[in-house]
């Protein structure tokens, strides 16, 4: 079983000495740390005890090094709150504890160190101070171990307490996409780039697809290690060192190694914020703060809800605007700190990990954020679709924005669609509220169409795809029209869309013109006619003839073999029947053979045969044609 812990506590309370006494490993890595006797950056050690593999991250305790401390306490099994028995609770004891609480650390142990330097009274006072500090928190029922790194007192009890910590993360994050916030990155001669961190969810092997955030740079994994041993897989709660290839030369602390499409990159966040009481800094709207999330950090501007009273410092929904793009996922825990004085102000939970694509304000916005934060799977999906406007939510983005894997989102999506609360557009889902905003535009388009072309029963789907190309792809436009038909906004007759009650009646002049055109085409027999030829002898102009020819083509009154080459439906059907009869006896036919069959000119034969090709009735093979279904039979026989 894997356990990953971090120390917490004030400077000089013996965190590093305790880690060394437990593991036999000095966590201080830098010469400067050893020279000055204080921890400046993250240190690492490990031990095996009673069947458990334990990784320990040692963090600096100085108030100026909180940013380094924050880089090391993501994805933990728990923490060891270290308090010197001879000094008691100090400022960074409180700040480290509050940070762990705000980050949702699930469990931990309290270690009262340097007991060899404290008398009985001092020890009792320290115990009471610590218990007052952690009352009502995740450490309220934590084991409290009195110990000394110098004498060894209590170390065995501390090791046992560590082994009893439940590896909660491994069960909670099983089956989720992989994620590792990088707390170190360096080069090793002969191996190349190596990054380290604590796996905070999922599992990884060298064959797993992986990208670096921000930027989603695809990388290849060459090798995995944990506790200085090569492993085939790293899982939640393990410390991991990962050898990368194809990685950028600069992969600093704060980058994240994760499964593709598992994080959302953004400079804008909607958060649920909880203030710490009794801070020296007085927050205000548009305040400049520093955001910390896992090992990444960025200056940020805090945007308060309208009318928020900063005197009360009540929890609520806020917005953050970052100076740089970082990667987040729904539910991420954040820490917000002031620049001057340097102190922790608040903790936050990421509710919306992107900039909304539509403006929603007031009570409606708060309701949507509340559903996204605490709602059911269906409520979360519906809320994110509402924020994503007409663009809709892509299925691949559901996990980083709602915490739902494709498997967990499948049934809620189907149920929402069946209730008409979402509309599916291939791989994206749209909220009907945004689609309804387009209805007046569609209605206006059809009204204008019917006024301009009263003889037409309606417009084809292609007409709308051109009008809606800024909003939808061609396929999405047709899906949208189907939804409008279902909502009884418009009616579809054959392939035409029209408003209720529109029949597309011809004018008396057009009725007479139709009769004249049908007669002329009948008299022409198998000879295709152009609009100019058909207009001869008629009182109506060429534009009127052309317009009715286009309408008649869509209604099946005649056939347009090629541009401006028309043939009667009867003649086209006769040519097809003659061709089918011939090819039922012969395997193929040439243009010359077809010309002789129907006594046509070569031009006429080519026009008719090419029309049948486009209609997929025949297939051209070199100089020959065969029936399309014969080609299918031949392919099946070959298979």
PDB file of N, CA and C in Angstrom, residues 270 272 305-307 317 359-372 383 386-387 433:
ATOM      1  N   UNK A 270     -14.203  30.682 -12.052  1.00  0.00           N
ATOM      2  CA  UNK A 270     -15.246  30.935 -11.060  1.00  0.00           C
ATOM      3  C   UNK A 270     -14.975  30.008  -9.891  1.00  0.00           C
ATOM      4  N   UNK A 272     -15.581  29.000  -5.467  1.00  0.00           N
ATOM      5  CA  UNK A 272     -16.256  29.142  -4.175  1.00  0.00           C
ATOM      6  C   UNK A 272     -15.158  29.438  -3.166  1.00  0.00           C
ATOM      7  N   UNK A 305     -18.715  39.384  -6.172  1.00  0.00           N
ATOM      8  CA  UNK A 305     -20.079  39.538  -6.684  1.00  0.00           C
ATOM      9  C   UNK A 305     -20.621  40.927  -6.350  1.00  0.00           C
ATOM     10  N   UNK A 306     -21.558  41.381  -7.142  1.00  0.00           N
ATOM     11  CA  UNK A 306     -22.119  42.708  -6.956  1.00  0.00           C
ATOM     12  C   UNK A 306     -22.748  42.824  -5.563  1.00  0.00           C
ATOM     13  N   UNK A 307     -22.368  43.901  -4.848  1.00  0.00           N
ATOM     14  CA  UNK A 307     -22.946  44.145  -3.539  1.00  0.00           C
ATOM     15  C   UNK A 307     -22.316  43.372  -2.402  1.00  0.00           C
ATOM     16  N   UNK A 317     -19.430  32.852  -4.055  1.00  0.00           N
ATOM     17  CA  UNK A 317     -18.870  32.701  -5.402  1.00  0.00           C
ATOM     18  C   UNK A 317     -18.134  33.977  -5.806  1.00  0.00           C
ATOM     19  N   UNK A 359     -22.932  35.420 -21.383  1.00  0.00           N
ATOM     20  CA  UNK A 359     -23.068  36.239 -20.171  1.00  0.00           C
ATOM     21  C   UNK A 359     -24.301  35.810 -19.390  1.00  0.00           C
ATOM     22  N   UNK A 360     -24.067  35.380 -18.166  1.00  0.00           N
ATOM     23  CA  UNK A 360     -25.150  35.051 -17.241  1.00  0.00           C
ATOM     24  C   UNK A 360     -24.847  35.801 -15.949  1.00  0.00           C
ATOM     25  N   UNK A 361     -25.824  36.459 -15.385  1.00  0.00           N
ATOM     26  CA  UNK A 361     -25.556  37.274 -14.205  1.00  0.00           C
ATOM     27  C   UNK A 361     -26.631  37.081 -13.145  1.00  0.00           C
ATOM     28  N   UNK A 362     -26.354  37.669 -11.971  1.00  0.00           N
ATOM     29  CA  UNK A 362     -27.331  37.701 -10.898  1.00  0.00           C
ATOM     30  C   UNK A 362     -27.662  36.343 -10.323  1.00  0.00           C
ATOM     31  N   UNK A 363     -28.929  36.202  -9.911  1.00  0.00           N
ATOM     32  CA  UNK A 363     -29.386  34.984  -9.256  1.00  0.00           C
ATOM     33  C   UNK A 363     -29.275  33.770 -10.175  1.00  0.00           C
ATOM     34  N   UNK A 364     -29.475  33.997 -11.464  1.00  0.00           N
ATOM     35  CA  UNK A 364     -29.392  32.881 -12.418  1.00  0.00           C
ATOM     36  C   UNK A 364     -27.973  32.322 -12.477  1.00  0.00           C
ATOM     37  N   UNK A 365     -26.981  33.205 -12.437  1.00  0.00           N
ATOM     38  CA  UNK A 365     -25.592  32.764 -12.454  1.00  0.00           C
ATOM     39  C   UNK A 365     -25.265  31.989 -11.186  1.00  0.00           C
ATOM     40  N   UNK A 366     -25.675  32.518 -10.042  1.00  0.00           N
ATOM     41  CA  UNK A 366     -25.408  31.834  -8.774  1.00  0.00           C
ATOM     42  C   UNK A 366     -26.060  30.463  -8.722  1.00  0.00           C
ATOM     43  N   UNK A 367     -27.275  30.379  -9.270  1.00  0.00           N
ATOM     44  CA  UNK A 367     -27.963  29.086  -9.290  1.00  0.00           C
ATOM     45  C   UNK A 367     -27.208  28.078 -10.146  1.00  0.00           C
ATOM     46  N   UNK A 368     -26.729  28.532 -11.313  1.00  0.00           N
ATOM     47  CA  UNK A 368     -25.971  27.638 -12.203  1.00  0.00           C
ATOM     48  C   UNK A 368     -24.653  27.224 -11.562  1.00  0.00           C
ATOM     49  N   UNK A 369     -23.967  28.171 -10.896  1.00  0.00           N
ATOM     50  CA  UNK A 369     -22.712  27.834 -10.220  1.00  0.00           C
ATOM     51  C   UNK A 369     -22.953  26.864  -9.067  1.00  0.00           C
ATOM     52  N   UNK A 370     -24.030  27.067  -8.335  1.00  0.00           N
ATOM     53  CA  UNK A 370     -24.343  26.163  -7.222  1.00  0.00           C
ATOM     54  C   UNK A 370     -24.578  24.743  -7.745  1.00  0.00           C
ATOM     55  N   UNK A 371     -25.312  24.613  -8.848  1.00  0.00           N
ATOM     56  CA  UNK A 371     -25.551  23.290  -9.438  1.00  0.00           C
ATOM     57  C   UNK A 371     -24.244  22.678  -9.921  1.00  0.00           C
ATOM     58  N   UNK A 372     -23.389  23.512 -10.498  1.00  0.00           N
ATOM     59  CA  UNK A 372     -22.113  23.000 -10.997  1.00  0.00           C
ATOM     60  C   UNK A 372     -21.211  22.564  -9.859  1.00  0.00           C
ATOM     61  N   UNK A 383     -25.634  22.705 -16.303  1.00  0.00           N
ATOM     62  CA  UNK A 383     -25.077  24.009 -15.939  1.00  0.00           C
ATOM     63  C   UNK A 383     -23.910  24.391 -16.839  1.00  0.00           C
ATOM     64  N   UNK A 386     -25.071  25.481 -20.126  1.00  0.00           N
ATOM     65  CA  UNK A 386     -25.635  26.831 -20.058  1.00  0.00           C
ATOM     66  C   UNK A 386     -24.528  27.880 -20.155  1.00  0.00           C
ATOM     67  N   UNK A 387     -23.404  27.645 -19.466  1.00  0.00           N
ATOM     68  CA  UNK A 387     -22.286  28.590 -19.510  1.00  0.00           C
ATOM     69  C   UNK A 387     -21.591  28.593 -20.867  1.00  0.00           C
ATOM     70  N   UNK A 433     -31.905  26.804 -24.219  1.00  0.00           N
ATOM     71  CA  UNK A 433     -32.086  28.241 -23.966  1.00  0.00           C
ATOM     72  C   UNK A 433     -31.316  29.079 -24.973  1.00  0.00           C
TER      73      UNK A 433
END
